[in-house]
Amino acid sequence: MTNKQIERRFEAIRLVASVAIAVVLCFIIILFISDNPLKALRYLVVGPFTSLNRFGQIIEKVQPLLLTGCAMNLMILAGNFSMIPEGCFLLAPCLTVPVVIINEKIFGGLANLGEFGRIIWVTCSIICGGIIGAIIGSIPSLIKRKWGCDEVITSIMLNAMIVQFDDWMVKRVLYDEASGLSASKPYPEYAKVTRLIYGTRVSTAIFVGLVFCFVTYLIVYHTKLGFEARLVGLNPSFAKYSGISVAKTGLLIAGLAGAFAGIGGVIHTLGYNERFNWVAETGFGNDGIFVGILAKNNPLLLPISAFALGYLRVGAETMGNNTDVPLELIQVMTSLIIMMLAADQLFSGAKHRAIVNNAKRLEAAKEEK
Amino acid sequence: MAQEVLLMDKITKVYANGFVANQDVTLSVNKGEIHALVGENGAGKTTLMKVLFGIEQPEGGRIVIDGKEVQIHNPLEAIQYGVGMVHQHFMQVPSLTVAENMVLGMEPKSKSKIFLDKAEMIRMTEEVSKKYNLIVDPTLKIEDCSVVAKQKVEILKALIRGAKILILDEPTAVLTPQETDELFVELKNLVADGEHTIVFISHKLHEVKALCDRLTVLRLGKSVGKANVADVTEADISRMMVGRDVILEIDKEPAQPKETVLKVEHLTIHNDFGKTMLNDVNFSVRKGEILGVAGVEGNGQMELAEAISGLRTFNHGDIKINNTSIKGKTVRQIRELGFSHINEDRMTYGVADKASVKNNIMADRYYKKEYLTRHGLLDHKKIDAEVDELIKKFLVKTETRDEQVKMLSGGNIQKVVVAREFSSDPDIILADQPTRGIDVGATEFIRNQLVALRDEGKAVLLISADLNEVLEVSDSIIVLNNNEIAAYIEDASKLEEYELGEYMLGVKQMTAEEVAKVVHD
């Protein structure tokens, strides 16, 4: 057996064990806080598959996660721990989508074009959302380059400002009294993304997400930019010495990630909401980190990890609605999983022993020869 | 019968990448002696001492100090048992004074228990320095100290903490022959009281003969012999170390220099603190020659390498590669002029240790047309074929091209660097400490490759702190001292190590006219 195989095996064991330990810990918590733990567990585990509606809810959650997952994937690979995808996800639709509500006269013509009009509008809004996302996404990297502020800090501050901006837009500019809520006027029918399953909000957005996972994979493993990003992420000094511009790579990746998150925001609201009503953080940007890490930073695995998170969330909601266990429990579980995944040294003792034994065996074999 | 003060019995150490650095190694040291631990680079000497000092935990074996079996989990415990280590690379804070470095971690406090007592620090330093006759200036900052002074501080640091067993890890590696002589007198002084014991790690046999009482030989992670130094000849020791009779010697024809490739003109560099590191330096390197740069470390070698490779800007003067100035050019633009570079800091600049062998080899060329498909994507098929070929050609021992570089041994990691830097068809190669800390096989391979490239008509600039290497590999040599070129020796084969030492220390200095000969037009 080679050391690489030992490494791989322990990597897999760690992934499975992390999830298992987190799940078991949550089961134990449920046992303590619930009067009817078995019922709670059943809702948590089986609940998401008990109706088409609930299954649809999983897919609804996967849709935005795919794009923010791609964004975070790119960021983490390039060693840039900016949280700005959340901000891009919030701001891009806020600046793009209302156009269609305010200027009904101009865009009304699209309605007459039928499906074709929808395609034009959705494509345009995706492009605009992408551009806005790219601009916002690069701001923390630009600030870092200019003044040396850490991206983590600036991106979180920027996100806070964007939330307030969205809130102000919805409540002051787009506000529609008829809605009775903090929300804009309803989106015209031609401006929405086509829903796929009746009674759910599963829309063609899911396909857009899947396409972008593949695009991200192509970028990371098959383009010059992806190659540069991976080397910069692993060792910026080495990248510089080899002739790669660290600053340029960081900026391009941040812009790209911002664009993906922005597109995610636009397509999500057009497929999921009836009106624009985002006045708080959606959490999808930060969930992107979880999904990205769980997918081991492989864009092709993002659909699976996004589905896992969606499943956990819907299970928790079902449990929360039907039993005495609060759905926030699932936050605890996802946090535990991340913590266990981040625990580099988990099983390191056992791994080291395996490597030592292997080395001893190889030595012995050598001597026999 | 001498009293045994230290016994390391059947020590086995396996690193996380599966490399067996020590296998049942036994070392026995008597009180009051200077015991040599000899072996080639990569034989496991440093690992064994790291185990003794608590930096690494062994997988097997036991350590006995003064007749008591002990477990050493970290350096603090090692110090409590009276073990002190003088590292190959000094563990000092350059911006603090000698006295402050001496007491780091055990600072004397004033009566109020709040402020540091600087006078007491200086008194403590002077006391221990006088006691052991290792004279240093306590008020001098480390960054202003000479290498010998730093070395003394490092030894005193161990002594002030009560070390009785001193480990010296290749202490002469960065010293000139003259400084080495001085150090040996002081070390003999130190053990004369019969209380102190020294474990002296080296692979320089004449030093072992001159200094040590007994020796233990390591080869490929195993202890293969021990002897009284007086009973064996250098040839005997060498045979035990290598297992064969050959000694590193490079077979090369005289150089046939052609036109100039690299030209350094009036180069002046100030470091980040405003200190002048290079002052009006002029030299040139021609096709078909290896120009060696010798000098005590810290005389501007690092700045010179950084400036030529584009990692640092320079203040005055110019550097030209193939008659094009590199001023304001990016690293990539400089590389495209026909430049390649082995960096002295292998793990920071030479490789990305978590990236695959393949990605490390491709890092300087992935963007070139021949590695892209028609659609502008990376052509992995072609890349894999080239990487496999280079792995074979440069004898990199790796399971696959996708193996992480950190899983390889030091010598193989350097071969990955060399595979990349030597295969980009460069006109000028800057080899900065190309064989530092790697095993003898890889060293031999890399030195021979450098000579082969010279014979193909490439220019090589070799910077090395290893005097042997500079003398063996170079065709001509320049010596840096006091941030200037102190000497230019046109024919390196006529130079003696001792004379080179005199130039390095500034005892001897050539005239400006003699030095100016290094500029060829």
Coordinates of N, CA and C in Angstrom, one line a residue, chain B residues 28-215:
Chain B
S28 N 26.0 6.7 22.1 CA 26.4 6.7 23.5 C 27.5 7.7 23.7
V29 N 27.3 8.7 24.6 CA 28.2 9.8 24.8 C 28.7 9.8 26.2
N30 N 30.0 10.0 26.4 CA 30.6 10.0 27.7 C 30.8 11.5 28.2
K31 N 30.8 11.6 29.5 CA 30.9 12.9 30.1 C 32.2 13.6 29.7
G32 N 32.1 14.8 29.4 CA 33.3 15.6 29.2 C 34.0 15.4 27.8
E33 N 33.4 14.7 26.9 CA 34.0 14.5 25.6 C 33.3 15.4 24.6
I34 N 34.0 15.5 23.5 CA 33.4 16.0 22.3 C 33.1 14.9 21.3
H35 N 31.8 14.6 21.2 CA 31.5 13.4 20.4 C 31.0 13.8 19.0
A36 N 31.5 13.3 18.0 CA 31.1 13.6 16.7 C 30.0 12.7 16.2
L37 N 29.0 13.3 15.6 CA 27.9 12.5 15.0 C 28.1 12.8 13.5
V38 N 28.6 11.8 12.7 CA 28.9 12.1 11.3 C 28.0 11.3 10.4
G39 N 27.9 11.8 9.2 CA 27.1 11.1 8.2 C 26.8 12.2 7.2
E40 N 26.4 11.7 6.0 CA 26.1 12.6 4.9 C 24.8 13.3 5.1
N41 N 24.5 14.3 4.3 CA 23.2 15.0 4.4 C 22.1 13.9 4.2
G42 N 21.1 14.0 5.0 CA 20.0 13.0 4.8 C 20.3 11.7 5.6
A43 N 21.4 11.6 6.3 CA 21.7 10.3 7.0 C 20.9 10.2 8.3
G44 N 20.3 11.3 8.8 CA 19.4 11.2 10.0 C 20.1 11.8 11.2
K45 N 21.1 12.6 11.0 CA 21.8 13.2 12.2 C 20.9 14.2 12.9
T46 N 20.4 15.1 12.1 CA 19.6 16.2 12.6 C 18.3 15.6 13.3
T47 N 17.7 14.6 12.6 CA 16.5 14.0 13.2 C 16.8 13.4 14.6
L48 N 17.9 12.7 14.7 CA 18.3 12.1 16.0 C 18.4 13.2 17.1
M49 N 19.0 14.3 16.7 CA 19.2 15.4 17.7 C 17.8 16.1 18.0
K50 N 16.9 16.1 17.0 CA 15.6 16.7 17.3 C 14.9 15.8 18.2
V51 N 15.0 14.5 18.1 CA 14.4 13.6 19.1 C 15.0 13.9 20.5
L52 N 16.3 14.0 20.6 CA 16.9 14.3 21.9 C 16.4 15.6 22.5
F53 N 16.2 16.6 21.6 CA 15.8 17.9 22.1 C 14.3 18.1 22.3
G54 N 13.5 17.0 22.0 CA 12.1 17.0 22.2 C 11.3 17.7 21.1
I55 N 11.9 18.0 19.9 CA 11.2 18.6 18.8 C 10.4 17.5 18.1
E56 N 11.0 16.3 18.0 CA 10.3 15.2 17.3 C 10.1 14.1 18.4
Q57 N 9.0 13.4 18.3 CA 8.8 12.3 19.2 C 9.1 11.0 18.4
P58 N 10.0 10.1 19.0 CA 10.4 8.9 18.4 C 9.3 7.9 18.4
E59 N 9.2 6.9 17.4 CA 8.3 5.9 17.4 C 8.8 4.7 18.3
G60 N 10.1 4.7 18.5 CA 10.6 3.6 19.3 C 12.0 4.0 19.9
G61 N 12.4 3.2 21.0 CA 13.7 3.5 21.6 C 13.6 4.2 22.9
R62 N 14.7 4.4 23.6 CA 14.7 5.1 24.9 C 15.9 6.0 25.0
I63 N 15.7 7.0 25.8 CA 16.8 8.0 26.0 C 17.2 7.9 27.5
V64 N 18.4 7.8 27.8 CA 18.9 7.7 29.2 C 19.9 8.9 29.4
I65 N 19.6 9.7 30.4 CA 20.5 10.8 30.7 C 21.0 10.6 32.1
D66 N 22.3 10.6 32.3 CA 22.8 10.4 33.7 C 22.3 9.2 34.3
G67 N 22.1 8.1 33.6 CA 21.7 6.9 34.1 C 20.2 6.8 34.4
K68 N 19.5 7.8 34.1 CA 18.0 7.8 34.3 C 17.3 7.8 33.0
E69 N 16.3 6.9 32.8 CA 15.6 6.9 31.6 C 14.6 8.1 31.6
V70 N 14.6 8.9 30.5 CA 13.7 10.0 30.5 C 12.8 10.1 29.3
Q71 N 11.7 10.8 29.4 CA 10.8 11.1 28.3 C 10.9 12.5 28.0
I72 N 11.3 12.9 26.8 CA 11.4 14.3 26.4 C 10.3 14.7 25.4
H73 N 9.3 15.5 25.9 CA 8.2 15.8 25.0 C 8.4 17.1 24.3
N74 N 9.2 18.0 24.8 CA 9.4 19.3 24.2 C 10.7 19.9 24.6
P75 N 11.1 21.0 23.9 CA 12.4 21.5 24.2 C 12.6 22.0 25.7
L76 N 11.5 22.5 26.3 CA 11.6 23.0 27.7 C 12.0 21.8 28.6
E77 N 11.4 20.6 28.3 CA 11.8 19.5 29.2 C 13.3 19.1 28.9
A78 N 13.7 19.2 27.6 CA 15.1 18.9 27.3 C 16.0 19.8 28.1
I79 N 15.7 21.1 28.1 CA 16.5 22.0 28.9 C 16.6 21.7 30.3
Q80 N 15.5 21.2 30.9 CA 15.5 20.8 32.3 C 16.4 19.6 32.5
Y81 N 16.5 18.8 31.5 CA 17.4 17.6 31.7 C 18.9 18.0 31.3
G82 N 19.1 19.3 31.0 CA 20.4 19.8 30.8 C 20.9 19.6 29.3
V83 N 19.9 19.5 28.4 CA 20.3 19.3 27.0 C 20.0 20.7 26.3
G84 N 21.0 21.2 25.6 CA 20.9 22.5 24.9 C 21.2 22.3 23.5
M85 N 20.5 22.9 22.6 CA 20.7 22.7 21.2 C 21.1 24.0 20.5
V86 N 22.2 24.0 19.7 CA 22.6 25.1 18.9 C 22.2 24.8 17.4
H87 N 21.1 25.4 17.0 CA 20.6 25.1 15.7 C 21.5 25.6 14.5
Q88 N 21.3 24.9 13.4 CA 22.1 25.2 12.2 C 21.7 26.6 11.8
H89 N 20.4 26.9 11.9 CA 19.9 28.3 11.5 C 19.6 28.9 12.9
F90 N 20.3 30.1 13.1 CA 20.2 30.7 14.4 C 18.8 31.1 14.8
M91 N 18.4 30.7 16.1 CA 17.1 31.1 16.6 C 17.2 32.4 17.4
Q92 N 17.3 33.5 16.7 CA 17.5 34.8 17.4 C 16.6 35.8 16.8
V93 N 16.3 36.9 17.6 CA 15.5 38.0 17.1 C 16.4 39.1 16.7
P94 N 16.5 39.4 15.4 CA 17.5 40.3 14.9 C 17.4 41.7 15.5
S95 N 16.2 42.2 15.8 CA 16.1 43.6 16.2 C 16.3 43.8 17.7
L96 N 16.5 42.6 18.5 CA 16.8 42.8 19.9 C 18.3 42.7 20.1
T97 N 18.8 43.2 21.3 CA 20.2 43.1 21.6 C 20.6 41.7 22.0
V98 N 21.9 41.5 22.1 CA 22.5 40.2 22.5 C 21.9 39.8 23.9
A99 N 22.0 40.8 24.8 CA 21.5 40.5 26.2 C 20.0 40.1 26.2
E100 N 19.2 40.8 25.4 CA 17.8 40.5 25.4 C 17.5 39.1 24.8
N101 N 18.3 38.8 23.7 CA 18.1 37.5 23.2 C 18.5 36.4 24.2
M102 N 19.6 36.7 24.9 CA 20.1 35.7 25.9 C 19.0 35.3 26.9
V103 N 18.3 36.3 27.4 CA 17.4 36.0 28.5 C 15.9 35.8 28.1
L104 N 15.7 35.7 26.8 CA 14.4 35.6 26.2 C 13.7 34.4 26.9
G105 N 12.5 34.7 27.5 CA 11.8 33.6 28.1 C 12.1 33.5 29.6
M106 N 13.2 34.1 30.1 CA 13.5 34.1 31.5 C 14.0 35.4 31.9
E107 N 13.3 36.5 31.4 CA 13.8 37.8 31.6 C 13.8 38.2 33.1
P108 N 14.9 38.9 33.6 CA 14.9 39.4 34.9 C 13.9 40.6 35.1
K109 N 13.2 40.6 36.1 CA 12.3 41.8 36.3 C 12.8 42.7 37.4
S110 N 12.4 44.0 37.3 CA 12.8 45.0 38.3 C 12.1 44.7 39.6
K111 N 12.4 45.5 40.6 CA 11.8 45.2 41.9 C 10.3 45.3 41.9
S112 N 9.7 46.2 41.0 CA 8.3 46.4 40.9 C 7.6 45.2 40.3
K113 N 8.4 44.2 39.7 CA 7.9 43.0 39.0 C 7.1 43.4 37.7
I114 N 7.2 44.6 37.3 CA 6.5 45.0 36.1 C 7.5 45.2 34.9
F115 N 8.6 46.0 35.2 CA 9.5 46.3 34.1 C 10.6 45.4 34.0
L116 N 11.2 45.3 32.8 CA 12.4 44.5 32.6 C 13.6 45.2 33.2
D117 N 14.5 44.4 33.8 CA 15.7 44.9 34.4 C 16.8 44.8 33.4
K118 N 17.1 45.9 32.6 CA 18.0 45.8 31.5 C 19.5 45.6 32.1
A119 N 19.7 46.3 33.2 CA 21.1 46.2 33.7 C 21.4 44.8 34.2
E120 N 20.4 44.1 34.8 CA 20.6 42.8 35.2 C 20.8 41.8 34.0
M121 N 20.1 42.1 32.9 CA 20.2 41.3 31.7 C 21.7 41.3 31.2
I122 N 22.2 42.5 31.2 CA 23.6 42.7 30.7 C 24.6 42.1 31.7
R123 N 24.3 42.2 33.0 CA 25.2 41.6 34.0 C 25.2 40.1 33.8
M124 N 24.0 39.5 33.6 CA 23.9 38.0 33.5 C 24.7 37.6 32.2
T125 N 24.5 38.3 31.2 CA 25.2 38.0 29.9 C 26.7 38.0 30.1
E126 N 27.1 39.1 30.7 CA 28.6 39.3 30.9 C 29.1 38.2 31.7
E127 N 28.4 37.8 32.8 CA 28.9 36.8 33.7 C 29.1 35.5 33.0
V128 N 28.0 35.0 32.3 CA 28.2 33.7 31.6 C 29.2 33.8 30.5
S129 N 29.3 34.9 29.8 CA 30.2 35.1 28.7 C 31.7 35.0 29.2
K130 N 31.9 35.6 30.4 CA 33.3 35.6 31.0 C 33.6 34.2 31.5
K131 N 32.6 33.6 32.1 CA 32.8 32.3 32.7 C 33.2 31.2 31.7
Y132 N 32.6 31.3 30.5 CA 33.0 30.3 29.5 C 33.9 30.8 28.5
N133 N 34.4 32.0 28.7 CA 35.4 32.6 27.8 C 34.8 32.7 26.4
L134 N 33.6 33.1 26.2 CA 33.0 33.3 24.9 C 32.6 34.8 24.9
I135 N 33.4 35.6 24.4 CA 33.2 37.1 24.7 C 32.3 37.6 23.6
V136 N 31.2 38.3 24.1 CA 30.3 39.0 23.2 C 29.9 40.3 23.8
D137 N 29.4 41.3 22.9 CA 29.0 42.6 23.4 C 27.5 42.5 23.7
P138 N 27.1 42.6 25.0 CA 25.7 42.4 25.3 C 24.8 43.5 24.8
T139 N 25.3 44.7 24.5 CA 24.5 45.8 24.1 C 24.3 45.9 22.6
L140 N 25.0 45.0 21.8 CA 24.9 45.1 20.4 C 23.6 44.4 19.9
K141 N 23.0 44.9 18.8 CA 21.8 44.3 18.3 C 22.3 43.1 17.5
I142 N 21.5 42.0 17.5 CA 21.9 40.8 16.7 C 22.1 41.1 15.3
E143 N 21.3 42.0 14.7 CA 21.4 42.2 13.2 C 22.7 42.9 12.9
D144 N 23.4 43.5 13.9 CA 24.7 44.1 13.7 C 25.8 43.2 14.0
C145 N 25.5 42.0 14.5 CA 26.6 41.0 14.9 C 27.1 40.3 13.7
S146 N 28.4 39.8 13.8 CA 29.0 39.0 12.8 C 28.4 37.6 13.0
V147 N 28.7 36.7 12.1 CA 28.2 35.3 12.2 C 28.8 34.6 13.4
V148 N 30.1 34.8 13.6 CA 30.7 34.2 14.8 C 30.0 34.6 16.1
A149 N 29.8 35.9 16.2 CA 29.2 36.4 17.4 C 27.8 35.8 17.6
K150 N 27.0 35.7 16.5 CA 25.7 35.1 16.6 C 25.9 33.6 17.1
Q151 N 26.9 33.0 16.5 CA 27.1 31.6 16.9 C 27.4 31.5 18.5
K152 N 28.2 32.4 18.9 CA 28.6 32.4 20.3 C 27.3 32.7 21.2
V153 N 26.5 33.6 20.7 CA 25.3 33.9 21.5 C 24.4 32.7 21.5
E154 N 24.4 31.9 20.4 CA 23.5 30.7 20.4 C 24.1 29.7 21.4
I155 N 25.4 29.6 21.5 CA 25.9 28.6 22.5 C 25.7 29.1 23.9
L156 N 25.9 30.4 24.1 CA 25.7 31.0 25.5 C 24.3 30.9 25.9
K157 N 23.3 31.0 24.9 CA 21.9 30.9 25.3 C 21.6 29.5 25.9
A158 N 22.3 28.5 25.4 CA 22.1 27.2 25.9 C 22.8 27.1 27.3
L159 N 24.0 27.6 27.4 CA 24.7 27.5 28.7 C 24.0 28.3 29.8
I160 N 23.5 29.5 29.5 CA 22.8 30.3 30.6 C 21.6 29.5 31.1
R161 N 21.1 28.6 30.3 CA 19.9 27.9 30.8 C 20.3 26.6 31.5
G162 N 21.6 26.5 31.7 CA 22.1 25.3 32.5 C 22.4 24.1 31.7
A163 N 22.6 24.2 30.4 CA 22.8 23.0 29.5 C 24.2 22.4 29.9
K164 N 24.2 21.1 30.1 CA 25.4 20.3 30.3 C 25.8 19.5 29.0
I165 N 24.8 19.2 28.3 CA 25.0 18.5 27.0 C 24.6 19.4 25.9
L166 N 25.6 19.8 25.1 CA 25.4 20.8 24.1 C 25.4 20.1 22.7
I167 N 24.3 20.3 22.0 CA 24.3 19.7 20.6 C 24.6 20.9 19.6
L168 N 25.6 20.7 18.8 CA 26.0 21.7 17.8 C 25.7 21.1 16.5
D169 N 24.7 21.6 15.8 CA 24.3 21.1 14.5 C 25.0 21.8 13.4
E170 N 26.0 21.2 12.8 CA 26.8 21.8 11.7 C 27.2 23.2 12.0
P171 N 27.8 23.5 13.1 CA 28.1 24.9 13.5 C 29.1 25.6 12.5
T172 N 29.8 24.9 11.8 CA 30.8 25.5 10.9 C 30.4 25.7 9.5
A173 N 29.1 25.3 9.2 CA 28.6 25.4 7.9 C 28.7 26.8 7.3
V174 N 28.5 27.8 8.1 CA 28.4 29.2 7.6 C 29.7 30.0 8.0
L175 N 30.7 29.3 8.6 CA 31.9 30.0 9.0 C 33.1 29.8 8.0
T176 N 33.9 30.8 8.0 CA 35.2 30.7 7.2 C 36.1 29.8 7.9
P177 N 37.2 29.3 7.3 CA 38.1 28.4 8.0 C 38.7 29.1 9.2
Q178 N 39.0 30.4 9.1 CA 39.6 31.1 10.2 C 38.7 31.2 11.4
E179 N 37.4 31.4 11.1 CA 36.4 31.5 12.2 C 36.2 30.1 12.9
T180 N 36.3 29.1 12.0 CA 36.2 27.7 12.5 C 37.3 27.4 13.5
D181 N 38.5 27.8 13.2 CA 39.6 27.6 14.1 C 39.4 28.2 15.5
E182 N 38.9 29.4 15.4 CA 38.6 30.2 16.6 C 37.5 29.4 17.5
L183 N 36.5 29.0 16.8 CA 35.4 28.3 17.5 C 35.9 27.0 18.2
F184 N 36.8 26.3 17.5 CA 37.2 25.0 18.0 C 38.0 25.3 19.3
V185 N 38.8 26.3 19.4 CA 39.6 26.6 20.6 C 38.6 26.8 21.7
E186 N 37.5 27.6 21.4 CA 36.6 27.9 22.5 C 35.8 26.6 22.9
L187 N 35.5 25.8 22.0 CA 34.8 24.5 22.4 C 35.6 23.6 23.2
K188 N 36.9 23.6 22.9 CA 37.8 22.7 23.7 C 37.9 23.3 25.1
N189 N 38.0 24.6 25.2 CA 37.9 25.3 26.5 C 36.8 24.8 27.3
L190 N 35.6 24.8 26.6 CA 34.4 24.6 27.3 C 34.3 23.2 28.0
V191 N 34.8 22.2 27.3 CA 34.7 20.8 27.9 C 35.9 20.5 28.8
A192 N 36.8 21.5 28.9 CA 38.0 21.2 29.7 C 37.6 21.1 31.2
D193 N 36.5 21.7 31.6 CA 36.1 21.6 33.0 C 35.5 20.2 33.4
G194 N 35.3 19.4 32.4 CA 34.8 18.0 32.7 C 33.3 18.0 33.0
E195 N 32.7 19.1 33.1 CA 31.3 19.2 33.4 C 30.4 19.1 32.1
H196 N 30.9 19.7 31.0 CA 30.2 19.9 29.8 C 30.5 18.8 28.8
T197 N 29.5 18.5 28.0 CA 29.7 17.5 26.9 C 29.2 18.1 25.6
I198 N 29.9 17.8 24.6 CA 29.4 18.3 23.3 C 29.1 17.2 22.3
V199 N 28.0 17.3 21.7 CA 27.7 16.4 20.5 C 27.8 17.3 19.3
F200 N 28.8 16.9 18.4 CA 29.2 17.8 17.3 C 28.7 17.1 16.0
I201 N 27.7 17.7 15.3 CA 27.2 17.2 14.1 C 28.0 17.7 12.9
S202 N 28.5 16.9 12.1 CA 29.2 17.5 10.9 C 29.4 16.4 9.8
H203 N 29.7 16.9 8.6 CA 30.1 15.9 7.6 C 31.5 16.3 7.1
K204 N 32.1 17.2 7.8 CA 33.4 17.6 7.4 C 34.4 16.9 8.2
L205 N 35.1 15.9 7.6 CA 35.9 15.0 8.4 C 37.2 15.6 9.0
H206 N 37.8 16.6 8.3 CA 39.0 17.2 8.9 C 38.7 17.9 10.2
E207 N 37.4 18.4 10.2 CA 37.0 19.1 11.5 C 36.8 18.1 12.6
V208 N 36.3 17.0 12.3 CA 36.1 15.9 13.3 C 37.4 15.5 13.8
K209 N 38.4 15.3 12.9 CA 39.7 14.9 13.3 C 40.3 15.9 14.2
A210 N 40.1 17.2 13.9 CA 40.8 18.2 14.6 C 40.2 18.4 16.0
L211 N 38.9 18.1 16.2 CA 38.2 18.6 17.4 C 37.7 17.4 18.3
C212 N 37.3 16.3 17.7 CA 36.5 15.4 18.5 C 37.3 14.2 19.2
D213 N 36.7 13.6 20.2 CA 37.4 12.5 20.9 C 36.9 11.2 20.3
R214 N 35.6 11.0 20.2 CA 35.0 9.8 19.7 C 34.0 10.2 18.6
L215 N 33.6 9.2 17.8 CA 32.6 9.5 16.8 C 31.6 8.3 16.6

